[in-house]
XYZ file of C-alpha atoms in Angstrom:
556
model
C 78.543 -129.613 -62.286
C 76.871 -129.157 -58.922
C 75.816 -125.683 -58.083
C 77.726 -123.914 -55.324
C 76.129 -123.700 -51.936
C 77.016 -121.604 -48.975
C 76.685 -122.620 -45.383
C 74.464 -120.234 -43.498
C 75.847 -118.715 -40.378
C 72.525 -118.011 -38.763
C 68.844 -118.114 -39.363
C 68.714 -114.401 -40.182
C 71.565 -114.523 -42.694
C 70.097 -117.639 -44.284
C 66.759 -115.986 -44.776
C 68.242 -112.886 -46.409
C 70.522 -114.903 -48.675
C 67.679 -117.147 -49.768
C 65.653 -114.120 -50.703
C 68.467 -112.736 -52.833
C 68.961 -116.048 -54.616
C 65.233 -116.364 -55.295
C 65.210 -113.028 -57.102
C 68.231 -113.945 -59.190
C 70.513 -111.472 -57.450
C 73.055 -113.998 -56.157
C 76.524 -113.560 -57.614
C 78.867 -116.415 -58.503
C 82.565 -116.262 -57.886
C 84.990 -116.688 -60.818
C 85.361 -120.316 -61.858
C 81.871 -121.340 -60.784
C 79.210 -122.398 -63.264
C 76.665 -119.850 -62.100
C 77.483 -116.520 -63.813
C 76.907 -113.081 -62.480
C 74.028 -111.103 -63.932
C 71.698 -114.072 -64.332
C 68.831 -111.610 -63.753
C 69.469 -109.883 -67.102
C 66.415 -109.917 -69.374
C 66.581 -113.149 -71.388
C 64.443 -115.101 -73.792
C 64.589 -117.599 -76.636
C 63.344 -117.774 -80.136
C 60.891 -120.715 -79.936
C 58.711 -120.094 -83.005
C 57.649 -117.058 -85.026
C 53.896 -117.449 -84.349
C 51.470 -118.556 -81.629
C 53.422 -121.779 -80.859
C 56.353 -119.614 -79.841
C 54.156 -117.681 -77.402
C 52.682 -120.905 -76.006
C 56.128 -122.451 -75.342
C 57.433 -119.641 -73.159
C 55.836 -120.951 -69.919
C 57.268 -124.434 -70.578
C 60.769 -123.087 -71.058
C 60.364 -121.147 -67.803
C 59.303 -124.333 -65.996
C 62.306 -126.259 -67.435
C 64.562 -123.545 -66.030
C 63.081 -123.981 -62.546
C 60.738 -121.007 -62.749
C 63.127 -118.625 -64.470
C 61.301 -115.455 -65.558
C 61.326 -115.267 -69.370
C 61.084 -111.551 -69.996
C 61.927 -111.376 -73.738
C 59.643 -112.544 -76.532
C 61.434 -112.761 -79.897
C 60.021 -113.299 -83.371
C 60.553 -112.347 -87.070
C 58.408 -110.839 -89.780
C 58.396 -112.822 -93.029
C 60.513 -111.195 -95.771
C 58.977 -112.741 -98.846
C 56.390 -110.002 -99.544
C 55.957 -106.368 -98.598
C 52.621 -107.180 -97.006
C 54.349 -109.264 -94.321
C 57.042 -106.617 -93.766
C 54.281 -104.016 -93.296
C 52.852 -106.064 -90.391
C 50.073 -107.781 -92.290
C 50.348 -110.980 -90.239
C 47.970 -112.225 -87.564
C 50.517 -113.594 -85.103
C 51.528 -110.064 -84.060
C 48.362 -109.952 -82.006
C 49.454 -112.972 -79.936
C 52.826 -111.428 -79.194
C 51.243 -108.105 -78.353
C 48.931 -109.779 -75.833
C 51.870 -111.515 -74.177
C 53.877 -108.275 -73.985
C 51.079 -106.274 -72.387
C 50.501 -108.894 -69.674
C 53.549 -107.696 -67.667
C 55.129 -104.265 -67.569
C 58.724 -105.520 -67.450
C 58.436 -107.678 -70.556
C 60.162 -106.832 -73.837
C 59.033 -107.588 -77.377
C 61.882 -107.974 -79.934
C 60.879 -108.001 -83.608
C 63.299 -108.667 -86.521
C 62.208 -106.599 -89.556
C 63.574 -107.198 -93.107
C 64.432 -104.174 -95.244
C 63.583 -105.822 -98.612
C 61.130 -108.367 -99.952
C 62.463 -111.676 -101.342
C 64.898 -111.360 -98.510
C 66.248 -114.956 -98.676
C 66.150 -115.570 -102.416
C 69.862 -115.083 -103.075
C 69.468 -111.873 -105.008
C 72.654 -110.708 -106.770
C 74.749 -107.810 -105.514
C 73.788 -105.777 -108.598
C 70.085 -106.159 -107.871
C 70.660 -105.494 -104.164
C 72.430 -102.221 -104.976
C 69.501 -101.138 -107.158
C 67.004 -101.999 -104.367
C 69.097 -100.065 -101.838
C 69.035 -96.933 -104.012
C 65.258 -97.258 -104.458
C 64.792 -97.499 -100.702
C 67.057 -94.494 -100.075
C 64.894 -92.485 -102.496
C 61.783 -93.252 -100.399
C 60.141 -95.796 -102.637
C 59.280 -98.153 -99.730
C 58.407 -95.638 -97.016
C 54.709 -96.534 -96.985
C 55.433 -100.135 -95.908
C 57.374 -99.099 -92.842
C 54.873 -96.370 -91.946
C 52.118 -98.994 -92.009
C 54.181 -101.317 -89.795
C 54.684 -98.551 -87.206
C 50.961 -97.773 -87.176
C 50.153 -101.463 -86.764
C 52.419 -101.857 -83.725
C 51.004 -98.739 -82.090
C 47.454 -100.010 -82.697
C 48.333 -103.328 -81.023
C 49.573 -101.569 -77.907
C 53.270 -102.361 -78.336
C 54.749 -98.972 -79.293
C 57.957 -99.730 -77.354
C 58.939 -102.696 -79.525
C 62.673 -103.247 -80.036
C 63.097 -103.440 -83.831
C 66.119 -105.356 -85.114
C 66.188 -103.729 -88.565
C 68.145 -105.398 -91.455
C 69.987 -107.808 -89.104
C 73.327 -109.365 -90.163
C 73.735 -106.663 -92.827
C 77.520 -107.348 -93.014
C 76.961 -110.913 -94.305
C 76.170 -112.458 -97.690
C 72.802 -114.104 -97.033
C 69.993 -111.555 -97.055
C 68.742 -109.188 -99.734
C 68.967 -106.311 -97.233
C 72.787 -106.738 -96.943
C 75.027 -103.672 -96.870
C 78.148 -104.603 -98.904
C 76.770 -103.843 -102.447
C 76.277 -100.126 -101.508
C 77.289 -99.194 -97.931
C 76.640 -95.448 -98.272
C 73.251 -95.928 -99.903
C 72.410 -98.548 -97.302
C 73.015 -96.085 -94.443
C 70.763 -93.525 -96.142
C 68.081 -96.173 -96.569
C 68.302 -97.149 -92.837
C 67.906 -93.504 -91.784
C 64.863 -93.090 -94.012
C 63.144 -96.149 -92.497
C 63.824 -95.005 -88.916
C 62.682 -91.440 -89.632
C 59.465 -92.706 -91.234
C 58.572 -94.982 -88.324
C 59.423 -92.403 -85.662
C 57.056 -89.960 -87.347
C 54.049 -92.109 -86.385
C 52.255 -90.639 -83.333
C 52.506 -92.684 -80.127
C 55.604 -94.679 -81.061
C 58.461 -95.383 -78.612
C 60.516 -97.738 -80.790
C 64.148 -98.651 -80.145
C 66.211 -99.617 -83.199
C 68.863 -102.325 -82.778
C 71.846 -102.396 -85.183
C 72.890 -106.122 -85.040
C 75.642 -107.406 -87.404
C 77.256 -110.844 -87.456
C 80.335 -111.293 -85.246
C 83.504 -110.995 -87.346
C 84.334 -109.413 -90.651
C 82.125 -111.559 -92.875
C 81.482 -109.720 -96.195
C 82.329 -106.253 -94.816
C 83.388 -104.763 -91.539
C 80.124 -103.860 -89.824
C 81.386 -100.468 -88.596
C 81.368 -99.348 -92.274
C 77.577 -99.878 -92.322
C 76.865 -97.982 -89.058
C 74.235 -95.326 -89.966
C 74.823 -92.939 -87.041
C 74.015 -92.429 -83.382
C 70.874 -90.408 -84.125
C 69.121 -93.397 -85.715
C 70.545 -96.227 -83.579
C 69.456 -97.018 -79.995
C 71.170 -100.379 -79.346
C 74.315 -102.011 -80.814
C 73.738 -105.750 -80.967
C 75.559 -108.768 -82.361
C 74.563 -112.267 -83.569
C 77.235 -114.671 -82.319
C 77.100 -118.486 -82.948
C 79.706 -121.111 -82.147
C 81.542 -121.013 -85.481
C 84.546 -119.383 -87.228
C 86.340 -117.280 -87.643
C 88.256 -118.331 -84.535
C 88.779 -121.728 -82.975
C 88.134 -120.874 -79.344
C 85.906 -118.530 -77.432
C 88.884 -116.300 -76.750
C 89.295 -115.971 -80.526
C 85.673 -114.853 -80.773
C 86.440 -112.123 -78.250
C 89.643 -110.749 -79.757
C 89.114 -111.181 -83.505
C 88.480 -108.096 -85.683
C 84.894 -106.982 -85.346
C 84.523 -109.562 -82.595
C 82.854 -109.425 -79.177
C 85.365 -107.037 -77.615
C 85.161 -104.579 -80.500
C 81.367 -104.544 -80.190
C 81.588 -103.646 -76.492
C 84.186 -100.951 -77.124
C 82.288 -99.453 -80.057
C 79.040 -99.288 -78.120
C 80.761 -97.648 -75.170
C 82.370 -95.067 -77.457
C 78.954 -94.188 -78.896
C 77.088 -94.281 -75.590
C 74.824 -97.204 -76.553
C 73.787 -100.379 -74.741
C 74.616 -103.748 -76.287
C 72.461 -106.810 -77.008
C 72.678 -110.388 -78.316
C 69.476 -111.028 -80.302
C 70.799 -114.396 -81.594
C 73.373 -116.725 -80.116
C 73.771 -120.542 -79.829
C 75.609 -123.675 -80.936
C 76.450 -124.364 -84.580
C 79.525 -125.754 -86.319
C 81.096 -127.505 -83.316
C 78.017 -129.371 -82.151
C 77.353 -129.938 -78.440
C 79.898 -127.578 -76.875
C 79.177 -126.887 -73.197
C 82.352 -124.776 -72.883
C 81.034 -122.300 -75.440
C 77.694 -122.038 -73.600
C 79.448 -121.552 -70.266
C 81.782 -118.846 -71.613
C 79.046 -117.054 -73.512
C 76.837 -116.852 -70.404
C 79.755 -115.457 -68.389
C 80.457 -112.879 -71.078
C 76.833 -111.787 -70.986
C 76.898 -111.579 -67.194
C 80.085 -109.528 -67.288
C 78.958 -106.914 -69.840
C 75.250 -106.820 -68.962
C 73.496 -106.329 -72.288
C 70.010 -104.861 -72.533
C 68.743 -108.370 -73.355
C 69.842 -111.695 -74.898
C 67.908 -114.503 -76.636
C 69.198 -117.933 -77.571
C 68.035 -119.479 -80.859
C 66.371 -122.602 -79.524
C 65.990 -125.033 -82.407
C 68.444 -127.513 -83.879
C 71.329 -127.225 -84.338
C 71.541 -124.126 -82.148
C 69.224 -124.812 -79.218
C 69.454 -126.432 -75.788
C 65.837 -127.051 -74.793
C 63.911 -128.022 -77.928
C 66.955 -129.580 -79.572
C 67.896 -132.941 -77.977
C 71.246 -133.107 -79.852
C 73.058 -130.961 -77.256
C 72.463 -132.521 -73.806
C 75.713 -131.335 -72.201
C 75.258 -127.765 -73.366
C 71.620 -127.953 -72.218
C 72.734 -128.949 -68.710
C 75.181 -126.066 -68.472
C 72.555 -123.654 -69.714
C 69.940 -124.956 -67.297
C 72.217 -125.018 -64.268
C 73.393 -121.489 -64.947
C 69.972 -119.909 -65.357
C 67.818 -121.887 -62.937
C 67.135 -119.727 -59.888
C 68.969 -120.853 -56.770
C 66.733 -122.686 -54.343
C 67.554 -122.099 -50.696
C 68.472 -125.243 -48.790
C 66.789 -126.204 -45.570
C 67.415 -123.692 -42.883
C 68.859 -125.344 -39.791
C 68.113 -123.126 -36.872
C 70.961 -122.476 -34.481
C 70.047 -123.928 -31.109
C 69.561 -121.232 -28.600
C 70.633 -122.099 -25.073
C 68.025 -120.722 -22.738
C 69.357 -118.241 -20.253
C 68.118 -119.035 -16.754
C 65.919 -116.356 -15.465
C 66.905 -115.339 -11.970
C 64.050 -113.463 -10.392
C 65.054 -110.204 -8.889
C 63.805 -109.945 -5.326
C 61.328 -107.212 -4.951
C 62.143 -105.044 -1.969
C 59.024 -103.229 -0.903
C 59.500 -99.566 -0.625
C 58.221 -98.308 2.706
C 55.412 -95.947 2.312
C 56.089 -92.845 4.363
C 52.891 -90.920 4.804
C 53.184 -87.324 3.965
C 52.142 -85.251 6.987
C 49.206 -83.096 6.284
C 49.823 -79.597 7.539
C 46.493 -77.917 8.175
C 46.118 -74.607 6.573
C 45.416 -72.013 9.277
C 42.130 -70.293 8.889
C 42.841 -66.592 8.918
C 39.580 -64.774 9.635
C 38.792 -61.963 7.342
C 38.458 -58.810 9.482
C 35.036 -57.295 9.307
C 35.434 -53.600 8.626
C 32.238 -51.861 9.737
C 30.729 -49.613 7.175
C 30.215 -46.163 8.752
C 26.635 -45.081 8.807
C 26.551 -41.702 7.175
C 23.194 -40.008 7.774
C 21.411 -38.819 4.729
C 21.351 -35.018 4.806
C 18.021 -33.246 4.797
C 17.138 -32.032 1.295
C 17.897 -28.442 0.469
C 20.663 -28.289 3.081
C 23.711 -26.409 1.876
C 27.212 -27.348 2.815
C 28.027 -25.876 6.221
C 30.227 -22.820 6.115
C 32.265 -21.945 9.179
C 30.619 -19.034 10.974
C 32.986 -16.099 10.875
C 31.361 -12.946 12.327
C 31.933 -9.610 10.719
C 34.106 -7.544 13.058
C 32.006 -4.414 12.625
C 28.374 -4.937 11.804
C 26.951 -8.458 11.568
C 24.795 -9.312 8.633
C 21.178 -9.084 9.930
C 18.433 -11.321 8.775
C 15.412 -9.087 8.498
C 11.966 -10.510 7.836
C 9.477 -8.716 5.776
C 9.031 -5.327 7.604
C 5.664 -3.868 8.299
C 4.868 -0.152 8.600
C 4.192 0.679 12.292
C 1.228 2.593 13.616
C 1.650 6.185 14.815
C 2.242 4.845 18.239
C 5.516 3.165 17.879
C 5.928 -0.105 19.437
C 9.346 -0.552 20.844
C 10.120 -4.176 21.216
C 12.497 -5.371 23.760
C 15.838 -5.977 22.209
C 16.928 -9.545 22.011
C 20.498 -10.439 22.265
C 21.482 -13.063 19.713
C 22.919 -16.271 21.025
C 26.371 -16.992 19.782
C 27.052 -20.314 18.174
C 29.330 -22.375 20.327
C 32.076 -24.033 18.276
C 32.010 -27.771 18.203
C 34.888 -30.149 17.423
C 32.666 -31.948 14.981
C 31.503 -30.723 11.634
C 27.911 -29.561 12.339
C 25.037 -30.374 10.155
C 23.217 -27.049 9.788
C 19.587 -26.831 10.533
C 17.490 -24.241 8.789
C 16.076 -21.835 11.429
C 12.364 -21.267 11.525
C 11.631 -17.602 10.844
C 9.518 -15.610 13.254
C 6.681 -13.775 11.616
C 6.132 -10.287 13.173
C 2.696 -9.098 14.049
C 1.304 -6.712 11.458
C 0.526 -3.236 12.646
C -0.341 -1.151 9.631
C -0.161 -1.786 5.951
C 3.016 -0.587 4.371
C 4.775 -0.932 1.082
C 6.293 -4.318 0.526
C 10.032 -4.587 0.878
C 11.920 -7.412 -0.863
C 12.553 -10.350 1.386
C 15.993 -11.779 1.764
C 16.332 -15.439 2.580
C 18.186 -15.709 5.889
C 21.537 -17.417 5.850
C 21.558 -20.545 8.012
C 23.180 -20.478 11.409
C 24.031 -16.758 11.257
C 22.689 -14.848 14.364
C 21.400 -11.352 13.712
C 21.067 -8.816 16.607
C 17.966 -6.765 17.103
C 18.395 -3.227 15.887
C 17.574 -0.836 18.847
C 15.257 2.089 18.569
C 17.023 5.391 18.102
C 14.593 7.156 20.424
C 15.470 5.023 23.391
C 19.242 5.379 23.179
C 21.040 8.480 21.998
C 24.204 6.523 21.357
C 25.251 6.864 17.717
C 24.931 3.869 15.408
C 27.892 1.575 15.035
C 30.424 1.953 12.272
C 31.240 1.132 9.598
C 28.079 1.607 7.638
C 27.350 -1.310 5.237
C 27.603 -0.707 1.513
C 25.881 0.127 -0.691
C 23.639 2.672 1.056
C 20.076 2.553 -0.233
C 17.666 5.425 -0.186
C 15.423 5.615 2.943
C 11.904 4.494 2.808
C 9.147 6.756 4.257
C 7.802 3.949 6.354
C 9.629 3.035 9.523
C 9.083 -0.608 10.318
C 9.676 -2.176 13.628
C 11.812 -5.122 12.779
C 11.851 -8.148 14.895
C 14.799 -10.474 14.773
C 14.038 -14.084 15.497
C 16.213 -15.884 17.923
C 18.281 -18.431 16.053
C 17.715 -21.986 16.968
C 20.701 -23.731 18.440
C 22.483 -26.126 16.122
C 22.379 -29.677 17.263
C 25.733 -31.279 16.388
C 25.697 -34.605 14.638
C 28.666 -36.815 15.513
C 30.307 -37.891 12.257
C 34.070 -37.735 11.901
C 36.201 -35.925 14.429
C 38.120 -33.009 13.048
C 40.511 -30.602 14.694
C 38.908 -27.927 16.864
C 38.212 -24.782 14.878
C 39.297 -21.459 16.193
C 36.392 -20.024 18.240
C 34.808 -17.015 16.640
C 35.331 -13.639 18.108
C 32.440 -12.303 20.234
C 30.022 -10.135 18.383
C 29.810 -6.479 19.440
C 26.817 -5.644 21.580
C 24.485 -3.101 20.021
C 24.163 0.271 21.680
C 20.610 1.178 22.692
C 19.118 3.781 20.404
C 18.533 7.306 21.742
C 15.203 8.329 23.117
C 12.675 9.738 20.688
C 14.711 8.559 17.677
C 14.213 5.790 15.164
C 16.950 3.759 13.459
C 15.510 1.841 10.507
C 17.410 -0.560 8.261
C 16.201 -1.972 4.967
C 17.855 -5.265 3.765
C 19.210 -5.472 0.221
C 18.609 -8.697 -1.723
C 21.310 -9.454 -4.335
C 20.112 -12.934 -5.054
C 21.200 -16.172 -3.452
C 24.503 -16.606 -5.289
C 25.751 -13.002 -4.864
C 24.482 -12.841 -1.287
C 26.688 -15.832 -0.482
C 29.635 -14.026 -2.056
C 29.247 -10.545 -0.460
C 26.974 -11.402 2.431
C 23.566 -9.954 3.342
C 23.631 -6.150 3.169
C 21.141 -3.536 4.366
C 20.672 0.219 4.202
C 19.948 1.932 7.531
C 18.537 5.445 8.168
C 17.896 7.257 11.398
C 14.756 9.306 11.968
C 15.034 11.719 14.918
C 11.727 12.562 16.486
C 13.286 14.427 19.494
C 12.539 17.867 20.766
C 15.058 19.567 18.573
C 13.745 17.961 15.387
C 10.889 20.370 15.029
C 8.348 17.653 14.703
C 8.086 16.646 18.342
C 4.479 17.386 19.253
C 4.928 17.280 22.929
C-alpha cells in the first residue's frame, strides 16, 4: 500500500517535518501501514558468523537506509567449548558492536551441551541438577571473561531461550525448581567477572507449550529483560488469538510491567501460514505500541522477508513499514512582493545653538603688605608707662669724682610723644661719661629701651629733700660718690605699619628738685638680671652725703 503523505503548509513546516521523518520520528495514524515507534532498535538474524555481519549493510540499503542497530547471533550448543566462547566469529561481532555507541549485541547462549540432540526428560533433569550444583560454572565464567576481553561487556545474553518448549536440552519442564537454581548460578558466576555489564534476557516461547513460562521465572534479581519468541503459528488462528491466549503477548507485557522489566522480541517471523502480510503488519504495530528494548526478525526461510523470496507480500509490508520516510519536493509558497513606498525624508532644520561667552571675571590682586624686617636683638615694644613717683633711671658705669666735684648741668629728659602707630623701638646709644678718678667698679645695668631717665641733681646745689618714695630694696652706700651723667634718649622714629587705636598719653614725669648746696645725692643702680629687671623694673639705691657747714666736715 502507498505510504501516507502530508501536504506541507509552508516551507518552514515542510522542512521541520522532513527532518522528523528522516530520523524515524514520524508517527502514523491508526489504520495506516507505517507504525509508530519505527525508530525502536531493530535487527535481523542473518547468519551466526561473519556472513551475518557482512549482510547488515545490505539489509539497511534494502530498507532505504534504515539504521540496523541490533546484531544477533547464537553460540553453538554441541560442545562446552563453543558455549564457553571458544569460537572465532565473536571477534567479528565485537568489532561491529564497537563501531557505534548506540549499537546492541544480542547473543543466545545454551545452558547445556548436545542442546539439539533430543535428550530425554530424565537425562535433562539429571543435567539440570548437575548445573545447579555448580558443575558447569567454569564454562560460563570463561564466556564472561571472553566477552569482556573482546570489548563487549554490555552484551545482552538470551540465556536458555524457549525453556518452556520441548526442543532443547536446556528446557525447564523436567525440573522447574532445579532449573531456576541453575539459571541463578550461571548469572551469578558471569556477573562476578570484573568489568562486565551484561543484561540477561528471559525469553520463552509464546503460549503454554510444554509448561507455562511463568513457572520457570528465576526471579527479578537475576533477570533484566522479559522477552518472547513469537512466530506465525498456533496456538491461535489469528493475531488477536496470539495476543489474548494464555501466556500470550498480552500476558508477557503485563508480567513485565508487574516486575518492572522491559520487554523484547529476540525472534519473530512467518512460519506455519506461509506468506502472511497481515501478521507482519500487526506484529510491527504491536511492537510500535509497546516499545520493546529491541526486536529482531529471523530472516531465513520460511521465516524471513529479505533473504527468503517465498514471502514477497510480507516482505513489501515489512519494507514499507520500516523504510525511513523520504520528504517530497518542497514547493515554496509564492511570496507576493510588498511594494516599498519610500518615506519622504523631511530635513530637520539645524538651529544653531547660540554661544554665550563666558564673562572674564578678573581675579583681584590683593597686595601683599611689606612688613619690614625688624633689626636683630630688638625686643617687642612695651608701652611706656612712667612710674608715678620715681622713674627708673638708666645709670652708666659711675666713676669716682675728684676732690673737686664737678657738678654737671642737669638735663631734663625728653618725654616720648605717643604715636597712633605701634613704634618700632630703637636702641639708644649710651653716653660714656668722662673719667675723673679711678673708683671701684659698680655693676652695669643694661638700659631699657625708650625709657627716659632724669639726671639726678647734686644735693649741694639744692637743699630740697629727695623725692619719695624711695625705691626698694635699699642698698648700702658706697664710699665713692660718682657724678652720674644721664644720656639724653634718642627720639623714636615711628614706622608706619598698621594703624591702631590711639593709646592713652602717659602722664608727665615729675620734675626733679635741685639738690641743696654743698650736698651730694648719689644713687647706685641694682642689676637683677635681664629677665627680673623686666619684671620689677630697674632699681637703684640712693644715699645723700651732706658736705654743708653743719656737717662738721666743711673745710671752709
